[in-house]
Amino acid sequence: MGHLLCFDPIVKGEYRSGACERNIAPVCGCNGITYGNTCEARRAGIMKYTHGECK
């Protein structure tokens, strides 16, 4: 395959029980949704993101 998938249900499951820190460092997920930080994106199962809010 050679490329990262946008969404991975395994990652979502791994982050389900863990709490994310409340630091504000927005990332834009490959699904076009802005998350508060990388932990929140991973908890949603998002594997690819860029730093900063989605435009």
One Martini backbone bead per residue (centre of mass of N, CA, C, O) as a GRO file, in nm:
protein
   55
    1MET     BB    1   0.061   0.059  -0.026
    2GLY     BB    2   0.236   0.321   0.118
    3HIS     BB    3  -0.014   0.443   0.283
    4LEU     BB    4  -0.204   0.625   0.482
    5LEU     BB    5  -0.473   0.615   0.651
    6CYS     BB    6  -0.718   0.805   0.774
    7PHE     BB    7  -0.868   0.555   0.908
    8ASP     BB    8  -0.842   0.371   1.235
    9PRO     BB    9  -0.999   0.153   1.446
   10ILE     BB   10  -0.761   0.068   1.625
   11VAL     BB   11  -0.679   0.345   1.729
   12LYS     BB   12  -0.948   0.419   1.849
   13GLY     BB   13  -0.944   0.186   2.060
   14GLU     BB   14  -0.677   0.270   2.210
   15TYR     BB   15  -0.806   0.573   2.291
   16ARG     BB   16  -1.079   0.537   2.442
   17SER     BB   17  -0.972   0.525   2.760
   18GLY     BB   18  -0.811   0.774   2.713
   19ALA     BB   19  -0.694   1.078   2.812
   20CYS     BB   20  -0.668   1.398   2.710
   21GLU     BB   21  -0.515   1.665   2.688
   22ARG     BB   22  -0.582   2.031   2.712
   23ASN     BB   23  -0.417   2.112   2.490
   24ILE     BB   24  -0.367   2.367   2.243
   25ALA     BB   25  -0.321   2.195   1.912
   26PRO     BB   26  -0.427   2.213   1.626
   27VAL     BB   27  -0.577   1.981   1.388
   28CYS     BB   28  -0.606   1.852   1.054
   29GLY     BB   29  -0.791   1.629   0.924
   30CYS     BB   30  -0.844   1.421   0.646
   31ASN     BB   31  -1.171   1.493   0.699
   32GLY     BB   32  -1.190   1.822   0.773
   33ILE     BB   33  -1.135   1.815   1.085
   34THR     BB   34  -1.100   1.983   1.383
   35TYR     BB   35  -0.863   1.934   1.639
   36GLY     BB   36  -0.724   2.013   1.945
   37ASN     BB   37  -0.535   1.752   1.901
   38THR     BB   38  -0.369   1.463   1.842
   39CYS     BB   39  -0.524   1.290   2.043
   40GLU     BB   40  -0.810   1.349   1.937
   41ALA     BB   41  -0.759   1.236   1.658
   42ARG     BB   42  -0.682   0.948   1.745
   43ARG     BB   43  -0.948   0.892   1.903
   44ALA     BB   44  -1.100   0.914   1.610
   45GLY     BB   45  -0.886   0.754   1.401
   46ILE     BB   46  -0.677   0.956   1.298
   47MET     BB   47  -0.374   0.944   1.091
   48LYS     BB   48  -0.408   1.213   0.924
   49TYR     BB   49  -0.237   1.532   0.966
   50THR     BB   50  -0.233   1.882   1.028
   51HIS     BB   51  -0.116   2.164   1.140
   52GLY     BB   52  -0.388   2.315   1.229
   53GLU     BB   53  -0.652   2.446   1.100
   54CYS     BB   54  -0.902   2.421   0.909
   55LYS     BB   55  -1.006   2.584   0.586
   0.00000   0.00000   0.00000
